[in-house]
N, CA, C and O of each residue as an XYZ file, in Angstrom:
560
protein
N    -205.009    -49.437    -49.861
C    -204.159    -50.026    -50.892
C    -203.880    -48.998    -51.980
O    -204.575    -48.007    -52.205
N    -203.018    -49.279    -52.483
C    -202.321    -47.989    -53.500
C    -203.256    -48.195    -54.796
O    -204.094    -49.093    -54.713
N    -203.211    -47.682    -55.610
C    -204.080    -47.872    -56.822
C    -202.824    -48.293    -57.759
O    -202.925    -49.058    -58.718
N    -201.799    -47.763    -57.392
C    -200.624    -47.510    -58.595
C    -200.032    -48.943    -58.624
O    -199.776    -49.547    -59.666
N    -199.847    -49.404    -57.419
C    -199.436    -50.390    -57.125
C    -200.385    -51.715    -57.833
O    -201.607    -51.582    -57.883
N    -199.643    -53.139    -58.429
C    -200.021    -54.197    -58.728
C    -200.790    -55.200    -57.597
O    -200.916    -55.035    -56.384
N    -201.139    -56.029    -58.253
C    -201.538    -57.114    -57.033
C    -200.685    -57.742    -56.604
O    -199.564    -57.683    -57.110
N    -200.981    -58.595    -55.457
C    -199.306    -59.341    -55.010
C    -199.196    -60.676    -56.166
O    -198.109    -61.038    -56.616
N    -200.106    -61.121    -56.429
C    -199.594    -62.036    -57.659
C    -198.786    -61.883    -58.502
O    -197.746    -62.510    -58.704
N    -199.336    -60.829    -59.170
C    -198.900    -60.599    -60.440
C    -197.053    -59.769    -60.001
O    -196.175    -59.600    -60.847
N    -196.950    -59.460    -58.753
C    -195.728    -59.096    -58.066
C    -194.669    -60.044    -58.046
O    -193.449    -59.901    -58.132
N    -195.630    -61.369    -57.874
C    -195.022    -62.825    -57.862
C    -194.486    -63.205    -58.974
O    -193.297    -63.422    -59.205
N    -195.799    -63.321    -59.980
C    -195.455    -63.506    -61.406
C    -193.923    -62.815    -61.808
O    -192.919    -63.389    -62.229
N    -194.080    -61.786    -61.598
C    -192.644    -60.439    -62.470
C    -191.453    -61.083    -61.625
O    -190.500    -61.292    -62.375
N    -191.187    -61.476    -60.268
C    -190.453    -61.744    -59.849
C    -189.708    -63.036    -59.947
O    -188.525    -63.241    -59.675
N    -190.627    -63.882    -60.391
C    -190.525    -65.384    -60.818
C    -189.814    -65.021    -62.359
O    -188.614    -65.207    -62.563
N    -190.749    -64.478    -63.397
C    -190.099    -64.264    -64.724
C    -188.233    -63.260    -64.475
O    -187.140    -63.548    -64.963
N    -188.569    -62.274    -63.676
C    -187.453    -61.405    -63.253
C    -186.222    -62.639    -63.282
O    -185.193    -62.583    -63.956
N    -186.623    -63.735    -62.376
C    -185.286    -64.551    -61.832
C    -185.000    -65.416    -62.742
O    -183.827    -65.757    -62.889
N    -186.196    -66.040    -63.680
C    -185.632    -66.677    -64.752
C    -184.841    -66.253    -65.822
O    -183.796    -66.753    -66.238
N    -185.603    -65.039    -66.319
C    -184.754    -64.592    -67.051
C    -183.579    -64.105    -66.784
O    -182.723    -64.442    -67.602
N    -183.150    -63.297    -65.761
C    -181.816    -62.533    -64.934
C    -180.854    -64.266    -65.181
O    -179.857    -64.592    -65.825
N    -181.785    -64.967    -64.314
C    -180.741    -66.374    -64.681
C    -180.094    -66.845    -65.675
O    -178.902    -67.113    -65.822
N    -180.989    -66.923    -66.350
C    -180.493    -67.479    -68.057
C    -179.344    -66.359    -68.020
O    -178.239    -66.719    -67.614
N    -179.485    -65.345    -68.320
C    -178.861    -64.541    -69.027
C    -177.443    -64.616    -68.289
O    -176.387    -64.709    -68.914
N    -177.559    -64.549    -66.393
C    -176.224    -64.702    -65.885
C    -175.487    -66.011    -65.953
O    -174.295    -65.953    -65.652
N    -175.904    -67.005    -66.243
C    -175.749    -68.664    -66.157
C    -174.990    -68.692    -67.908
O    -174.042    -69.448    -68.117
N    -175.492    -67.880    -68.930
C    -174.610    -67.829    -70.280
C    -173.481    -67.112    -70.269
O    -172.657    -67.317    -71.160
N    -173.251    -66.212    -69.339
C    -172.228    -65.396    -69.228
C    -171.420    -65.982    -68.326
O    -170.238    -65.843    -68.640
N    -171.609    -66.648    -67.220
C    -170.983    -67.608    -66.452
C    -170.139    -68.506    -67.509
O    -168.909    -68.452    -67.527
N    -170.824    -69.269    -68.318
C    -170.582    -70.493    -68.874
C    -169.430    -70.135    -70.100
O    -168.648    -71.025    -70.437
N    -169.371    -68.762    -70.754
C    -168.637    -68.184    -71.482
C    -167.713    -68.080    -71.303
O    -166.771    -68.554    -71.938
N    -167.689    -67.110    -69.938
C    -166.484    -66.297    -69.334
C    -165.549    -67.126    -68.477
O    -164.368    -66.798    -68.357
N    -166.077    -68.245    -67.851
C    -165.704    -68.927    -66.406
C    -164.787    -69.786    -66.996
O    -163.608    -69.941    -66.680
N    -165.681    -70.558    -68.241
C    -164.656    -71.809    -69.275
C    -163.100    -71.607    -69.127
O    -162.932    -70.553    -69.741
N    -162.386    -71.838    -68.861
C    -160.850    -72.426    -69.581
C    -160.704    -71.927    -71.063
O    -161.284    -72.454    -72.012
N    -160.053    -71.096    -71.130
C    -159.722    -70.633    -72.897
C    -158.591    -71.625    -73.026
O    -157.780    -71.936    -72.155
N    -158.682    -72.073    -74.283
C    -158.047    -72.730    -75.022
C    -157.942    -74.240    -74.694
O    -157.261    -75.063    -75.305
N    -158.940    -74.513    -73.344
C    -158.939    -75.917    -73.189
C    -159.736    -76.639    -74.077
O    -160.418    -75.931    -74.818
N    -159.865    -78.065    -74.239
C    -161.066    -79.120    -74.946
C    -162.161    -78.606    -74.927
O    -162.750    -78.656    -73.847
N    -162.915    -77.858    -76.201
C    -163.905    -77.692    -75.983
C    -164.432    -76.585    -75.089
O    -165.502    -76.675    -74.488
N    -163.348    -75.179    -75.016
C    -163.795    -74.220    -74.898
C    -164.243    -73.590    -76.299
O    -163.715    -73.813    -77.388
N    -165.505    -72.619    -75.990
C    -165.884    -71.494    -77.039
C    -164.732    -70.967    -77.777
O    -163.604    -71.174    -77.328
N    -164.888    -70.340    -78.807
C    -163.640    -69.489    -79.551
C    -164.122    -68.001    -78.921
O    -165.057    -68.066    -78.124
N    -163.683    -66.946    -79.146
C    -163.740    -65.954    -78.623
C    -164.973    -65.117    -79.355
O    -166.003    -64.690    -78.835
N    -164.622    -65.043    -80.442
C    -165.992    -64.804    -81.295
C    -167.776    -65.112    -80.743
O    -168.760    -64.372    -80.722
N    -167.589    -66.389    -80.393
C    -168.886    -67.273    -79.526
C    -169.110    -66.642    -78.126
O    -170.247    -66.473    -77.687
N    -168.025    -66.309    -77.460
C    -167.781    -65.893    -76.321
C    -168.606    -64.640    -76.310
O    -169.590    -64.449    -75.596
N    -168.103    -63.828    -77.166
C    -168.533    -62.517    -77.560
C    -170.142    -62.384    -77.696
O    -170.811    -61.622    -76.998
N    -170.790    -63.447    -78.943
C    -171.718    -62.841    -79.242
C    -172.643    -63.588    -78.467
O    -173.776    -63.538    -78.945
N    -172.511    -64.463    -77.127
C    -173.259    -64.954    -76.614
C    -173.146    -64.383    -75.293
O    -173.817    -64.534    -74.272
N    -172.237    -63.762    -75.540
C    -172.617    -61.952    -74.206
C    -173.377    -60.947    -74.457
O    -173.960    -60.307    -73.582
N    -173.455    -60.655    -76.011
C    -174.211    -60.154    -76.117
C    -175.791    -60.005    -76.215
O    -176.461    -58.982    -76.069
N    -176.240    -61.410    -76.525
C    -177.293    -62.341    -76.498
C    -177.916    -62.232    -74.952
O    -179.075    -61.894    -74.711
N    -176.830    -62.616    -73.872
C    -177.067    -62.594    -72.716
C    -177.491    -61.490    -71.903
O    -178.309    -61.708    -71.009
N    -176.937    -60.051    -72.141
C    -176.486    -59.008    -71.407
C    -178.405    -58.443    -71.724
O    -178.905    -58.187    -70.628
N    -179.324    -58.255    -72.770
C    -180.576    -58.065    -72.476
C    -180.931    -59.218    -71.976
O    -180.029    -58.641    -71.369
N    -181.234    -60.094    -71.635
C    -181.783    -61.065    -70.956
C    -181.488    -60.841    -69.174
O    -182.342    -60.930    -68.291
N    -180.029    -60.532    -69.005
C    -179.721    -60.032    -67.248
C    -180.480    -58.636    -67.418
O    -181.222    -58.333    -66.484
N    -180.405    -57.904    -68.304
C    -181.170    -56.522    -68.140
C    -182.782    -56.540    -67.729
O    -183.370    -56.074    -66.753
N    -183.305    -57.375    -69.043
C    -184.796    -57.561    -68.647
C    -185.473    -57.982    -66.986
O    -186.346    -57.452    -66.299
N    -184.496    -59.305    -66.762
C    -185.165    -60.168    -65.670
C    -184.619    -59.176    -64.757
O    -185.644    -58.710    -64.258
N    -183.475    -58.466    -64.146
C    -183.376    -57.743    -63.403
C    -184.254    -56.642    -63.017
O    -184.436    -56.308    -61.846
N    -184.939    -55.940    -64.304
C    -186.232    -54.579    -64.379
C    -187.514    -55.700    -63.770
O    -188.378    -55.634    -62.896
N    -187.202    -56.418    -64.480
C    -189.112    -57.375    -63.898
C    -188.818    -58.031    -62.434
O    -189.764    -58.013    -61.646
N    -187.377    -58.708    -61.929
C    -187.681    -58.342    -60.351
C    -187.467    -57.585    -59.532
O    -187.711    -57.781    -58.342
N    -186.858    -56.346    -60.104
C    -187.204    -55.055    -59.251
C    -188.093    -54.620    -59.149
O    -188.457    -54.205    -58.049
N    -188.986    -54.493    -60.441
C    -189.862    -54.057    -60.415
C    -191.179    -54.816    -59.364
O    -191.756    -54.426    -58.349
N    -191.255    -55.842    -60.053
C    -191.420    -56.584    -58.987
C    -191.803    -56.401    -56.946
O    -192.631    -56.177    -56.063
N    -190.536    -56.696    -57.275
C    -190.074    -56.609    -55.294
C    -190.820    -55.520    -55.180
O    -191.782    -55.802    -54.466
N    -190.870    -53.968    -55.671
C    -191.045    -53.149    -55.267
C    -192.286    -52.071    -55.697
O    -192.529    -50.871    -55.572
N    -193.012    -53.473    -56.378
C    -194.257    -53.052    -56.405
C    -194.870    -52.100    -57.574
O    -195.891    -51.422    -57.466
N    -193.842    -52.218    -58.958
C    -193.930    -50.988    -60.076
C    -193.660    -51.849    -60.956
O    -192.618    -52.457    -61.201
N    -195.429    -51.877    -61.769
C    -195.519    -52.274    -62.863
C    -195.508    -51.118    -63.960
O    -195.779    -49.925    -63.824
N    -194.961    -52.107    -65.520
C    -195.052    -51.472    -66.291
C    -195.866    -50.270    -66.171
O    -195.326    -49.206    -65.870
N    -197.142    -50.348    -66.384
C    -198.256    -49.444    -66.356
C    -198.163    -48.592    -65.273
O    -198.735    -47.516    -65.448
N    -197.692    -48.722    -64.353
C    -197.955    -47.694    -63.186
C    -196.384    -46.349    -63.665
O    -196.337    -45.137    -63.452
N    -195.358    -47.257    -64.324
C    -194.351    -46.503    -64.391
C    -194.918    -45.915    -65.647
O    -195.200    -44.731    -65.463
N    -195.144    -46.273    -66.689
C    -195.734    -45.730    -67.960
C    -196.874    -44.655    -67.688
O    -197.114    -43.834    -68.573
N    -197.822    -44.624    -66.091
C    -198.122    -43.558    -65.554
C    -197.863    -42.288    -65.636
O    -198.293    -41.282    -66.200
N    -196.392    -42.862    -64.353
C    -195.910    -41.755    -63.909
C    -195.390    -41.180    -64.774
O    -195.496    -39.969    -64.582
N    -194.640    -41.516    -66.035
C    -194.173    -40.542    -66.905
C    -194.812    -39.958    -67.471
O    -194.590    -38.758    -67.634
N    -196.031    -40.679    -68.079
C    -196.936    -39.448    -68.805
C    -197.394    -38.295    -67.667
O    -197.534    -37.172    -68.150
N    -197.624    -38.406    -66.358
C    -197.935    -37.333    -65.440
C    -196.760    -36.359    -65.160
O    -196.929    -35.178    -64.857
N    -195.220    -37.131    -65.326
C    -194.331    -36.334    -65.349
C    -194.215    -35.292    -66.516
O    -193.813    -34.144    -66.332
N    -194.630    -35.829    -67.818
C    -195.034    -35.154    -69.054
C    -195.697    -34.360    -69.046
O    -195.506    -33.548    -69.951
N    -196.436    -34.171    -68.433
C    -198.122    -33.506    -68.119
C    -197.388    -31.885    -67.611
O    -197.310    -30.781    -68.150
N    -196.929    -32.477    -66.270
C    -196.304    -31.618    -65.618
C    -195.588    -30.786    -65.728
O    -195.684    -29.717    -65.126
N    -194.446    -31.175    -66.758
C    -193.503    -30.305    -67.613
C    -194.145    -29.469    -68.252
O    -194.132    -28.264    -67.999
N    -194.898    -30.101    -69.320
C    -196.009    -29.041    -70.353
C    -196.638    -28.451    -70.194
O    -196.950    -27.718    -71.131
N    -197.440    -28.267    -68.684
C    -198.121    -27.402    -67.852
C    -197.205    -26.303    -67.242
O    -197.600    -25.140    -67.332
N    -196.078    -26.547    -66.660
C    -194.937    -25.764    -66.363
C    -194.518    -24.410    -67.339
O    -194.421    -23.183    -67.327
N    -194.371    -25.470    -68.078
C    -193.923    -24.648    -69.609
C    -194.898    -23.704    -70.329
O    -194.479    -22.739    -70.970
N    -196.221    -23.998    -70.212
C    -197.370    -23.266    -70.515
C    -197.328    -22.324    -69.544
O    -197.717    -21.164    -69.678
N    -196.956    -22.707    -68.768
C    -197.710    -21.355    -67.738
C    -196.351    -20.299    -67.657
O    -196.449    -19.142    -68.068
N    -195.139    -20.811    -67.108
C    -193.894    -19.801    -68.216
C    -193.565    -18.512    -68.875
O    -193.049    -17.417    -68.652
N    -194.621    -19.820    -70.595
C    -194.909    -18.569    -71.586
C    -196.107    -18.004    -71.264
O    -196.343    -17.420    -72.321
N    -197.133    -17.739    -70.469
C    -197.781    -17.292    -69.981
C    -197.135    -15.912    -69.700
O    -197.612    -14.942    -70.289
N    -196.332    -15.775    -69.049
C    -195.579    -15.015    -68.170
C    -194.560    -14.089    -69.094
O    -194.161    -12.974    -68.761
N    -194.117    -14.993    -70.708
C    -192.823    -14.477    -71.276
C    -193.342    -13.543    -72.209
O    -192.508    -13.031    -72.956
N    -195.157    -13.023    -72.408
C    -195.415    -13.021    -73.568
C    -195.512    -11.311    -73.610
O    -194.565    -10.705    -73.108
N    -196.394    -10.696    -74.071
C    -196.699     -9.636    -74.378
C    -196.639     -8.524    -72.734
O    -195.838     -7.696    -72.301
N    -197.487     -8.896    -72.418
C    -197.657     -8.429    -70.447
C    -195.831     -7.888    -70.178
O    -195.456     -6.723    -70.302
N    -195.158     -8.767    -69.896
C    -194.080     -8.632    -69.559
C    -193.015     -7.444    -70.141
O    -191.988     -7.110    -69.549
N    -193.470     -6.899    -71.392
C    -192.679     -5.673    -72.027
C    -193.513     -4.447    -71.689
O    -194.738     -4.352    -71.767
N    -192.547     -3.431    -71.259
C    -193.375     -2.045    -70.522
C    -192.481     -1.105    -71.333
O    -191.366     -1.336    -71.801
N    -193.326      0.167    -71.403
C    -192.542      1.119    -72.238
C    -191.390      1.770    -71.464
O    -191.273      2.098    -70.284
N    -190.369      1.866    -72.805
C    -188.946      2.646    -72.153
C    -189.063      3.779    -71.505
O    -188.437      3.985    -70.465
N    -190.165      4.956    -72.228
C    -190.458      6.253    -71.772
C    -191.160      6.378    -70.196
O    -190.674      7.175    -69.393
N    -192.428      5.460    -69.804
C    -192.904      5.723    -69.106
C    -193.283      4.589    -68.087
O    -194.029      4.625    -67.108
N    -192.576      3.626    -68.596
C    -192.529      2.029    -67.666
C    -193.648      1.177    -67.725
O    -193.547     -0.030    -67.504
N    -195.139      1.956    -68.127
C    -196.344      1.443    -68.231
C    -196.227      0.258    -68.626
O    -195.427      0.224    -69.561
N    -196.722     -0.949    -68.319
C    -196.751     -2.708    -69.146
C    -197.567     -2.438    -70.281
O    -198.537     -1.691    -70.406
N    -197.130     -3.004    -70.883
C    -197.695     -3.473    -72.528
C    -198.953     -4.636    -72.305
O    -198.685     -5.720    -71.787
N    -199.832     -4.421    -72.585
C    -200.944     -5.007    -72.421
C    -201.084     -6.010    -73.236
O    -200.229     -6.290    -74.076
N    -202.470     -6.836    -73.034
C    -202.107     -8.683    -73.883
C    -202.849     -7.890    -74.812
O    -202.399     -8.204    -75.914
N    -204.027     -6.759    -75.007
C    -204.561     -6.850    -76.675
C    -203.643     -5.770    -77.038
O    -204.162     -5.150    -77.966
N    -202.439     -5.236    -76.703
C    -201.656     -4.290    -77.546
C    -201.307     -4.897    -79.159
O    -201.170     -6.043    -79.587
N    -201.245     -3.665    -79.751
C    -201.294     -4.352    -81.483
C    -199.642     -4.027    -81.748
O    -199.107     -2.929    -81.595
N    -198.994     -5.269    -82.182
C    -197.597     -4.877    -82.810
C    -197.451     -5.664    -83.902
O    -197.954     -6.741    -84.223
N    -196.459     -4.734    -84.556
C    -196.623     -4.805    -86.013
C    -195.573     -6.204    -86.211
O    -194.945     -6.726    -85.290
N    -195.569     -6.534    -87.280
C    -194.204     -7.342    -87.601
C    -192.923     -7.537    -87.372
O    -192.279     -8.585    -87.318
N    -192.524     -6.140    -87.207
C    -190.916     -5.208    -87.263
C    -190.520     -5.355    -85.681
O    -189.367     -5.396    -85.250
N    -192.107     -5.448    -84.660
C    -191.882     -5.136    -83.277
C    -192.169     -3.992    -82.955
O    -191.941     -3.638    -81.798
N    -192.648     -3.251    -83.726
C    -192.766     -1.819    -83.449
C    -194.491     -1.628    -82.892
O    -195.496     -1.868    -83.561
N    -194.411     -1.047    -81.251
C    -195.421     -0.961    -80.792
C    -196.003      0.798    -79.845
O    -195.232      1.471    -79.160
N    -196.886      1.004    -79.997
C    -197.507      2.194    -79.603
C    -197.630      2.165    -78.160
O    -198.632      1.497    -77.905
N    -196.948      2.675    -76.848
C    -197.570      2.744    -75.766
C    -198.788      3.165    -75.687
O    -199.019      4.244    -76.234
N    -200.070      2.355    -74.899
C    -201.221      3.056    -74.687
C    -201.684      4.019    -73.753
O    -202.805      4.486    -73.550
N    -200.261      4.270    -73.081
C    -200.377      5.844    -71.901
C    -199.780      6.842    -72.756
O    -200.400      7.638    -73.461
N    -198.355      6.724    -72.624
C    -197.976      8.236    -73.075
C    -197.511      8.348    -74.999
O    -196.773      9.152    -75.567
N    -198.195      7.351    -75.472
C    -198.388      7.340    -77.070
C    -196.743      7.381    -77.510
O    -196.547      7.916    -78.601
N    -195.893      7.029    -77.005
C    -194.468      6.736    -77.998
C    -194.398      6.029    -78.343
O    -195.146      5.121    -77.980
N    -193.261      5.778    -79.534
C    -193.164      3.942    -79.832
C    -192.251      3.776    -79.955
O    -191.447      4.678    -80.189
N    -191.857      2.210    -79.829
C    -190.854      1.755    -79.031
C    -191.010      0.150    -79.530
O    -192.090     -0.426    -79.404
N    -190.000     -0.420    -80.023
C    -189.799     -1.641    -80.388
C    -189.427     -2.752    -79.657
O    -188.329     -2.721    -79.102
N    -190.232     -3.870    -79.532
C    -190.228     -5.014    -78.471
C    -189.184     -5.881    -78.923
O    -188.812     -6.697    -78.080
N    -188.606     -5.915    -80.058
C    -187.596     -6.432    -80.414
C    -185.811     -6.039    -79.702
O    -184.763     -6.677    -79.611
N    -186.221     -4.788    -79.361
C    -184.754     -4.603    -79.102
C    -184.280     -4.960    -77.346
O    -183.184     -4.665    -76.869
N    -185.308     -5.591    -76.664
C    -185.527     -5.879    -75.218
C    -183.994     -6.930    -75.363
O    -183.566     -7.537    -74.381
């Protein structure tokens, strides 16, 4: 069994709330839109309006809770995966600048790499530790 994955109840539960709510929300927009304008006791347009808007998170919600649902992804498991997707990026990215930092600049004169305890000044201005020229990391 998956760990990520919910129980089948609670699969039940989201899917049951999923359809009620998806309902409501499509059953007000039905009842808005479908009406007869300008017959006895249709909405004014205004009403029309803001009881679409009322409606349109309510089809949003119940639709996420029975997809989610059906397919087995609860909140928490998705709230997971993003923080691991997060994780992942920032580990990516660390390791990167790993790669972008000091190591990576070699002298113009003699190609030697610039080492991680090389000392540079403010300006960028740094001492090769083979053939002693200097040479500014700024102008790369």
């Amino acid at each position: 069994m998956d760990p990520t994955k919910p129980p089948a109840g609670q699969r039940i539960v989201a899917v049951a709330f999923g359809v009620c709510f998806g309902g409501v929300g499509v059953a007000i927009l039905a009842a808005m839109w479908l009406w007869p304008s300008g017959g006895f006791g249709s909405p004014p347009i205004l009403f029309r309006v803001v009881a679409s808007f009322i409606a349109i998170p309510f089809v949003a919600m119940g639709g996420a809770l029975a997809t989610g649902g059906l397919f087995g992804q609860s909140p928490n498991s998705m709230a997971q995966r993003m923080r691991g997707n997060a994780k992942q990026l920032i580990d990516r990215a660390e390791r990167s600048s790993e790669h972008t930092g000091r190591a990576d600049y070699a002298c113009p004169q003699c190609a030697a790499p610039l080492g991680d305890g090389a000392d540079v000044s403010p300006s960028g201005d740094v001492k090769c530790p083979y053939c002693r020229s200097w040479f500014n990391v700024r102008s790369f």
